[in-house]
Coordinates of C-alpha atoms and ligand atoms in Angstrom, one line a residue:
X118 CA -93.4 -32.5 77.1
X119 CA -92.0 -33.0 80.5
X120 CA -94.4 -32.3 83.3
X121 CA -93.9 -29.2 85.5
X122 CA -92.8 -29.5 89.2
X123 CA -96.4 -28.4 90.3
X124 CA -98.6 -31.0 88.0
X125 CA -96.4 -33.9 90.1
X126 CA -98.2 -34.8 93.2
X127 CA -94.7 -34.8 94.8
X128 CA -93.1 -32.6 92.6
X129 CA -93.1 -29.6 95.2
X130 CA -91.3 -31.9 97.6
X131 CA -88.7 -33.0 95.0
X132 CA -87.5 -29.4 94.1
X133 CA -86.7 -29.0 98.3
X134 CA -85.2 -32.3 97.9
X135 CA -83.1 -31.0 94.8
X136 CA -82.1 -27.8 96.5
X137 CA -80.4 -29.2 99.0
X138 CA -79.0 -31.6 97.3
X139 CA -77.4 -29.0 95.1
X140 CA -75.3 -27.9 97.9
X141 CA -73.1 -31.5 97.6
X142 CA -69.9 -31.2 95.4
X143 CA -70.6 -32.4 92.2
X144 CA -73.9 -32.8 92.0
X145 CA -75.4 -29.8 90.3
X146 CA -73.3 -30.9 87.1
X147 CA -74.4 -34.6 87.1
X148 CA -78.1 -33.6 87.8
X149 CA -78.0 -30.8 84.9
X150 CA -76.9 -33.7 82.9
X151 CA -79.8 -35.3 83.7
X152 CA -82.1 -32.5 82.8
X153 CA -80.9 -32.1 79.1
X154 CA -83.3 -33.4 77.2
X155 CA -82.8 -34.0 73.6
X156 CA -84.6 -33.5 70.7
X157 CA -87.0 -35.8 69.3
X158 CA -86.8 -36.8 66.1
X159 CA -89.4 -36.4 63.1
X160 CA -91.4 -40.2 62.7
X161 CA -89.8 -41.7 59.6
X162 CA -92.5 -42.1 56.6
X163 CA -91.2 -45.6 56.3
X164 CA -92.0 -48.3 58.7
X165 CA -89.4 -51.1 59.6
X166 CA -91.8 -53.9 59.3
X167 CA -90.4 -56.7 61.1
X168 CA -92.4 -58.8 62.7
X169 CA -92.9 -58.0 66.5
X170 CA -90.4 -60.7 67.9
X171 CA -87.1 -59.2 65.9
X172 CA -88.5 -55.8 66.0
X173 CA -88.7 -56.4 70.3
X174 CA -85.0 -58.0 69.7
X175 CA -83.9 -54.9 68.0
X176 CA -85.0 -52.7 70.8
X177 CA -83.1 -54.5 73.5
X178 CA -79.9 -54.5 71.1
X179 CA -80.1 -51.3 70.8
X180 CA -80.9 -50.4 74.2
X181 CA -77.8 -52.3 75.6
X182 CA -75.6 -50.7 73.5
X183 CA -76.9 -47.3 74.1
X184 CA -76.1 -47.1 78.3
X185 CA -78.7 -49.3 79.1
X186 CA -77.9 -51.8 81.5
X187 CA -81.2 -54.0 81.4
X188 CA -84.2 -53.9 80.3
X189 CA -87.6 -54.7 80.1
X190 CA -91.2 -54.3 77.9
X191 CA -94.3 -54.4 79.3
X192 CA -97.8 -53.9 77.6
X193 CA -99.4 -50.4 78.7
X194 CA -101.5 -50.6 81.9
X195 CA -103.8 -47.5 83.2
X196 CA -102.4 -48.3 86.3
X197 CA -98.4 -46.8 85.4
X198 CA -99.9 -43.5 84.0
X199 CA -100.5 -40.8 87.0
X200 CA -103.8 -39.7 87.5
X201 CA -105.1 -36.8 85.0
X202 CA -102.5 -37.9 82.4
X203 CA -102.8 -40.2 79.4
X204 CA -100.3 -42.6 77.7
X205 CA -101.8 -43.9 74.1
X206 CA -99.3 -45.6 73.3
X207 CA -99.5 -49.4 73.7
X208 CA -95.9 -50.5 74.8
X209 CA -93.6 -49.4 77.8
X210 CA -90.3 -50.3 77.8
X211 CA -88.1 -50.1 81.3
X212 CA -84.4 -49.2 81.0
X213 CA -82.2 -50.0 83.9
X214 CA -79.3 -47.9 84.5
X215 CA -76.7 -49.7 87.2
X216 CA -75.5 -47.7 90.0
X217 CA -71.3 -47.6 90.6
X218 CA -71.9 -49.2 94.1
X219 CA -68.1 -47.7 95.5
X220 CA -70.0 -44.6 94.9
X221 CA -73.2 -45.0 96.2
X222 CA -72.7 -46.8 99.1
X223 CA -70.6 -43.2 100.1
X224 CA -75.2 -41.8 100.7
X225 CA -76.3 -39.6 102.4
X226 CA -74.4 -36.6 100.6
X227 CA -73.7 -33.5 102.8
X228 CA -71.7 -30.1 102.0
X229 CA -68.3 -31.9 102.4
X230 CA -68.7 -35.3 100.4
X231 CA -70.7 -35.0 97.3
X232 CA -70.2 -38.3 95.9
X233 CA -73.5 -40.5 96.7
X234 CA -75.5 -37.7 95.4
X235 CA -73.6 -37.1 92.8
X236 CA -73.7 -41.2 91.6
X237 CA -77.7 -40.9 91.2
X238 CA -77.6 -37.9 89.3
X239 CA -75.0 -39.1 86.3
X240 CA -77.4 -42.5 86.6
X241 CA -80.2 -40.2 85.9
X242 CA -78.1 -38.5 83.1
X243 CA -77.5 -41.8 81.8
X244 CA -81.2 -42.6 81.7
X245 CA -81.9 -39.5 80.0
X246 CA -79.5 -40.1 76.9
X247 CA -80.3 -43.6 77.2
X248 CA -84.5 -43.1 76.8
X249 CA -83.9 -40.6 74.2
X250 CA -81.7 -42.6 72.0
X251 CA -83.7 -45.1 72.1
X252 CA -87.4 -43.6 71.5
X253 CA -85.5 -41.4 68.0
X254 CA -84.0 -44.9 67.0
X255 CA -87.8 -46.4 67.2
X256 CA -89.3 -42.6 65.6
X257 CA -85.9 -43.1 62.9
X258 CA -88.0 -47.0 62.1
X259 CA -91.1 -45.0 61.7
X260 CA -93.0 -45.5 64.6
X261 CA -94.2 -43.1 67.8
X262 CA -92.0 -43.0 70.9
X263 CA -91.2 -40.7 73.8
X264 CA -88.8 -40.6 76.8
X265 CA -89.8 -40.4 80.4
X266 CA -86.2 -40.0 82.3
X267 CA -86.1 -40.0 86.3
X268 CA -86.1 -38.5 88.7
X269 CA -89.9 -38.0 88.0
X270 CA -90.2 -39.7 84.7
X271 CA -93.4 -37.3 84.1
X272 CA -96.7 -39.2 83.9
X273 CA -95.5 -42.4 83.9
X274 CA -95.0 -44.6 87.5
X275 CA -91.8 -46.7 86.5
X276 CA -91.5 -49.3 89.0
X277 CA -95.0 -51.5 88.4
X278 CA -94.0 -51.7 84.9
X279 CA -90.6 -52.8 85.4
X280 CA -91.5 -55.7 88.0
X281 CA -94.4 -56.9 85.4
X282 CA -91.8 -56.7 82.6
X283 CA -88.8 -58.9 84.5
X284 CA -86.1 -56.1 85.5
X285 CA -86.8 -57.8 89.4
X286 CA -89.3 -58.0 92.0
X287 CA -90.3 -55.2 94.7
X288 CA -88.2 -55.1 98.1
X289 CA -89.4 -54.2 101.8
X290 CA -87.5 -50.5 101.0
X291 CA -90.1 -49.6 98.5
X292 CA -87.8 -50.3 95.2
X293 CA -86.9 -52.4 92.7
X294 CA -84.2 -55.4 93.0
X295 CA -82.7 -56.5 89.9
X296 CA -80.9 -59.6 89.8
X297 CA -77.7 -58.4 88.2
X298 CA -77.4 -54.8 90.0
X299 CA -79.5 -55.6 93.5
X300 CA -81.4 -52.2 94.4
X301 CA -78.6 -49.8 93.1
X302 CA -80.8 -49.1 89.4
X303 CA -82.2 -46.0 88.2
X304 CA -85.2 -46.8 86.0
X305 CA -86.4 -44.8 82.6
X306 CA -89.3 -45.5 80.5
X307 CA -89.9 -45.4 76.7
X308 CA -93.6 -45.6 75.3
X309 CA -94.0 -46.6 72.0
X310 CA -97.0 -48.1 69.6
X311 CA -94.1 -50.2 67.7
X312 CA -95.4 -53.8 68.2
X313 CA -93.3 -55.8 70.8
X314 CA -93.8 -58.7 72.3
X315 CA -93.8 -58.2 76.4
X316 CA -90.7 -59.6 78.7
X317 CA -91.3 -62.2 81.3
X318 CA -91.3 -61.6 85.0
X319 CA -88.4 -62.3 86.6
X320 CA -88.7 -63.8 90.5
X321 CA -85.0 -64.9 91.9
X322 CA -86.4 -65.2 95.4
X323 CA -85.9 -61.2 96.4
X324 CA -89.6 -61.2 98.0
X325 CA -89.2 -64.5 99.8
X326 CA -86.0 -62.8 101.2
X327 CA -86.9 -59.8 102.6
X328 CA -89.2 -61.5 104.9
X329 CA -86.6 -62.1 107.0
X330 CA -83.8 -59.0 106.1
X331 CA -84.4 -56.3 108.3
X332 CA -81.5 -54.4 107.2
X333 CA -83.1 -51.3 105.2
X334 CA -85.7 -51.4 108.2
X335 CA -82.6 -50.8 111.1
X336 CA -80.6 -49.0 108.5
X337 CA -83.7 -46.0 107.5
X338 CA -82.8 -43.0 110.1
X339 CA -86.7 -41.7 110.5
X340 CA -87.9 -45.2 110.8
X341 CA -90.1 -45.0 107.4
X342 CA -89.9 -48.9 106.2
X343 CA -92.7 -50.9 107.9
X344 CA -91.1 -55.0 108.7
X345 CA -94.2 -56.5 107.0
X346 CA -96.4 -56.5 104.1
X347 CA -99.4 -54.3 104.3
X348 CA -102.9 -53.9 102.8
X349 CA -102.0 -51.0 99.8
X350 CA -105.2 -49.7 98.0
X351 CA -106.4 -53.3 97.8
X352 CA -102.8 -55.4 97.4
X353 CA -100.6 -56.9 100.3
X354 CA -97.0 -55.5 99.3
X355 CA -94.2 -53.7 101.5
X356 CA -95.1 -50.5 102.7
X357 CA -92.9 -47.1 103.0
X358 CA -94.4 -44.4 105.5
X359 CA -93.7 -41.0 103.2
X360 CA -94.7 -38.8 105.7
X361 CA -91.6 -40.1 107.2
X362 CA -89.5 -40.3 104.2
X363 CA -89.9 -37.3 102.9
X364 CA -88.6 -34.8 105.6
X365 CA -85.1 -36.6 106.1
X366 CA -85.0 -37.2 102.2
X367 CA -85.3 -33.4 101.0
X368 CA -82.8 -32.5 104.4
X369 CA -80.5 -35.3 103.4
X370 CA -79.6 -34.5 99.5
X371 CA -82.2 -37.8 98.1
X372 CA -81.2 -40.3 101.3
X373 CA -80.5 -43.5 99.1
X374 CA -79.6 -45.4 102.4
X375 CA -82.0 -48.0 101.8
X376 CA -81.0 -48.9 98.4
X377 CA -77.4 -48.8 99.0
X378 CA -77.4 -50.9 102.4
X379 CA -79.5 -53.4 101.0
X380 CA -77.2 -56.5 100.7
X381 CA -78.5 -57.5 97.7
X382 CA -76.8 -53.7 96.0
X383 CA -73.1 -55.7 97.3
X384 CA -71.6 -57.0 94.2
X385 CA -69.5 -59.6 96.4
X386 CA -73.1 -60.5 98.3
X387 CA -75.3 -61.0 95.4
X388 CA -73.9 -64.2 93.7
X389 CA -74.4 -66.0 97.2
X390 CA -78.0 -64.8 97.7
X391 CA -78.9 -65.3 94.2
X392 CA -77.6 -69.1 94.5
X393 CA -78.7 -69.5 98.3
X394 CA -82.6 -68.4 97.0
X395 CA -82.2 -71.2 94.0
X396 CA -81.2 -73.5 96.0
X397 CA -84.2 -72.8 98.8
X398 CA -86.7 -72.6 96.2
X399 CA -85.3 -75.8 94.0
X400 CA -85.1 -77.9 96.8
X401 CA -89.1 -76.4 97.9
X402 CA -90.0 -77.7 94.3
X403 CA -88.3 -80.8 94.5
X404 CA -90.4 -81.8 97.7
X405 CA -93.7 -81.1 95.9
X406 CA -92.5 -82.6 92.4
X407 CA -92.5 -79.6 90.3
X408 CA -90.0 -78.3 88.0
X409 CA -87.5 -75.9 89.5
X410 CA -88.5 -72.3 88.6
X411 CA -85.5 -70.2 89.7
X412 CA -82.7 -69.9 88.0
X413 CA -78.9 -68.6 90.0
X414 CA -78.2 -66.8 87.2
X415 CA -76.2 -63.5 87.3
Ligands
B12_564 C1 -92.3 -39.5 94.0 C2 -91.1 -40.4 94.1 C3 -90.4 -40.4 95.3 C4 -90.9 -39.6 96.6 C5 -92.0 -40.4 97.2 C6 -91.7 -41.9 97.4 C7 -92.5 -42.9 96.6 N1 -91.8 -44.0 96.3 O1 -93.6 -42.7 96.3 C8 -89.6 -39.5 97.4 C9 -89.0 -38.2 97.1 C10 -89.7 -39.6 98.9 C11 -88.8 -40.7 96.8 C12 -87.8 -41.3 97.5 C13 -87.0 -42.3 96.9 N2 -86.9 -42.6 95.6 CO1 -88.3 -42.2 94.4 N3 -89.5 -41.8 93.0 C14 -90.6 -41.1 93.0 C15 -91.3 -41.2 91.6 C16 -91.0 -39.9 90.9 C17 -92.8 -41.5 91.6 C18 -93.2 -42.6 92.6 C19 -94.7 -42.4 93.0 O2 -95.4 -41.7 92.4 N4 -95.1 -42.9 94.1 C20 -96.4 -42.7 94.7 C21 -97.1 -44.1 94.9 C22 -97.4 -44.8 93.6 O3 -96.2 -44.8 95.7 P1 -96.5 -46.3 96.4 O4 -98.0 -46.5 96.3 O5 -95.8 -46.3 97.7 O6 -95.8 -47.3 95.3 C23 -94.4 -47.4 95.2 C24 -94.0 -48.9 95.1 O7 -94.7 -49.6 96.0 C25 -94.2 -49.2 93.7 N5 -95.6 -49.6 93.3 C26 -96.6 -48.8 93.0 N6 -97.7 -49.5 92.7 C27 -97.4 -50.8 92.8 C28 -98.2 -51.9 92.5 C29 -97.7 -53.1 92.8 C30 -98.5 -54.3 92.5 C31 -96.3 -53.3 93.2 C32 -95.7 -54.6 93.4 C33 -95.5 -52.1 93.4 C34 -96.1 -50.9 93.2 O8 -93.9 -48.0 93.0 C35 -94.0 -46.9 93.9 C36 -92.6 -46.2 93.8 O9 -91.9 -46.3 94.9 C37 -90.5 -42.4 91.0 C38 -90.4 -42.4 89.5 C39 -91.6 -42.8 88.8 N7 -92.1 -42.0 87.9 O10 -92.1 -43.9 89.0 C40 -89.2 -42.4 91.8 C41 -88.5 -43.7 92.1 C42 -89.5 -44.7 92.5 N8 -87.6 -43.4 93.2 C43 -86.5 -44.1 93.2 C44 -85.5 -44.1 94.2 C45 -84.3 -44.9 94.0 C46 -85.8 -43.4 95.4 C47 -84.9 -43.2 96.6 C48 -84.0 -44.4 97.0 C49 -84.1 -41.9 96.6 C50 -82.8 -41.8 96.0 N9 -81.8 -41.4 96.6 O11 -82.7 -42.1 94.9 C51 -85.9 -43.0 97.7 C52 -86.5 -44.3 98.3 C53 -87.7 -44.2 99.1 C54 -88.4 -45.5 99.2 N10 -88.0 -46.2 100.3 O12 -89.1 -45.9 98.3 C55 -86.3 -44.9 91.9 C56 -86.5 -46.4 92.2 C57 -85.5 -47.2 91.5 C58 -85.6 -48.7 91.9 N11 -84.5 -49.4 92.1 O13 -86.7 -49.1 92.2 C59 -87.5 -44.3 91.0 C60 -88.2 -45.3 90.0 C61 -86.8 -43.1 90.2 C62 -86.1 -43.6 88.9 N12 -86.3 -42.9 87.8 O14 -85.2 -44.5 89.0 N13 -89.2 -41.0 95.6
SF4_565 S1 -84.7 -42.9 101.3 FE1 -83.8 -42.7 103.4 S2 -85.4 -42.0 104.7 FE2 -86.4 -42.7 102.8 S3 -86.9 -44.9 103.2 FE3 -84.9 -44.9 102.3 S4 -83.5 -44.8 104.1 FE4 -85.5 -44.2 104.8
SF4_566 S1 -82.4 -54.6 102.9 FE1 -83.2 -56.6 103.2 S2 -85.4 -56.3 103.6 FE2 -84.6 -54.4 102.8 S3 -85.1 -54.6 100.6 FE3 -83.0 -55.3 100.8 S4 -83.2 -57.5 101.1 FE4 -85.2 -56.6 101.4

């Protein structure tokens, strides 16, 4: 079922990307790892009919205790499924997989130093055992599911559904920031017509932040990540120029600079922003008499 280099509209681009990221130490292991996909399961006849609430409970216990770090579930939108392609089934749930930030942090991987690269393939590896166990654990209750692992995840964009589910809010570098793992996650997806009940978005004050960070901005070598929000296909969000990305990315075995510069990605920075947003936002509330809305949790 996984899509084919050439039906990805950047899927050409990611096999340069991959070759020469191949020449790192390490990394063809951790990124074959990732590329072994299991077998799916036969549907079970019987259905686990739980109603949706402890059925959606089960799948997050599960999840956690199957490599997942966090997760989310969102209901299906058109708008997550790549153009030509078509999800049926009604559900998406969003695994997060946590970077090791000692290892990441060590980007952009060359011929000598492997390590970086080598860090977001075994998070992709973990993704793929993660997705897989969990979609046969939902087929083993009797009910459709199939994994999209990264890097590509096939048909299915990862990142809209992951913001709308809760697993964090969209940063000026273009991904995801999660409030317990800043922007070092991989995401994977699961699709399933088992009834859940969707997650709550999660804002912690990552958007309100970035409006003044400019480190992924000075830190991107071709100069890809634009300061402010632009106008994309009809909704002001950050912007990253791929025309610019892409060339150092496929030299540069993946890049990764963004996400692992980003102070939110620093385990000894995060508590302090999450608390110094809370605060910033609590105190905003007080003055207009409204409840407080974000919570320093971590
Ligand atoms: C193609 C692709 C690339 C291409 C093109 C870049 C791109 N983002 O489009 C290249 C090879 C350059 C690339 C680079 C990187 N990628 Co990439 N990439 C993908 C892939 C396979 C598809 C994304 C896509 O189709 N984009 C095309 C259009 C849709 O992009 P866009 O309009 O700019 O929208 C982007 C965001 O704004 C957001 N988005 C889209 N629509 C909307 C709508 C709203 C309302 C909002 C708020 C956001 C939003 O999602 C898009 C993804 O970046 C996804 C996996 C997946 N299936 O989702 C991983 C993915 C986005 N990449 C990822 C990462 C980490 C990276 C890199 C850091 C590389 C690295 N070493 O790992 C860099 C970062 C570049 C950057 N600054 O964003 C992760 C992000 C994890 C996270 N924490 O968010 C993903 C999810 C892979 C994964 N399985 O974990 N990537
Ligand atoms: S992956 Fe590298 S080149 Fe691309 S936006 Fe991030 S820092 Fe810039
Ligand atoms: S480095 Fe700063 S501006 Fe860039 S995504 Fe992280 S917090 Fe936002």
């Amino acid at each position: 079922m996984h899509a084919f280099a050439h039906q990805h509209p950047w899927g050409e681009l990611q096999i340069v990307a991959r070759k020469s990221s191949r020449s790192c130490p390490g990394s063809p292991e951790a990124f074959q790892a990732a590329y072994n996909y299991p077998e799916l399961v036969a549907v079970a006849e019987a259905r686990n009919a739980a109603p949706a609430e402890r059925l959606a409970s089960e799948v997050a216990a599960f999840a956690l205790s199957h490599e997942a770090d966090d997760l989310g579930i969102a209901s299906m939108d058109p708008l997550y499924v790549f153009e030509g392609y078509t999800i049926d089934e009604p559900w998406v749930i969003v695994l997060a997989l946590a970077h090791n930030y000692e290892r990441l942090k060590e980007v952009p991987s060359d011929e000598t130093n492997g390590i970086g690269v080598t860090d977001i393939g075994d998070q992709y590896a973990r993704g793929t055992r993660a997705s897989y166990a969990l979609a046969n654990w939902i087929r083993s209750q009797g009910y459709n599911a199939s994994a999209y692992p990264g890097p590509s995840a096939d048909a299915l964009l990862l990142i809209p559904p992951a913001i709308a589910s809760g697993l964090g809010e969209l940063g000026k570098h273009g991904s995801l920031i999660n409030r317990h793992f800043g922007s070092g996650v991989r995401l994977a997806g699961v699709t399933t017509d088992m009834p859940l009940i969707a997650t709550a978005p999660d804002r912690f004050g990552a958007d309100e932040f970035c409006a003044n960070c400019q480190v992924c901005t000075r830190a991107c070598p071709p100069d890809a990540i634009a300061d402010q929000k632009q106008l994309v296909r009809g909704v002001k969000r950050w912007y990253v120029d791929f025309d610019k990305c892409i060339p150092y990315f496929a030299e540069s075995a993946s890049c990764g600079i963004c996400i692992a510069e980003c102070p939110w990605t620093r385990p000894d920075a995060r508590p302090k922003l999450l608390a110094t947003m809370a605060r910033r936002q609590n105190l905003r509330k007080a003055e207009t008499g409204g409840e407080p809305e974000i919570t320093p949790e971590y």
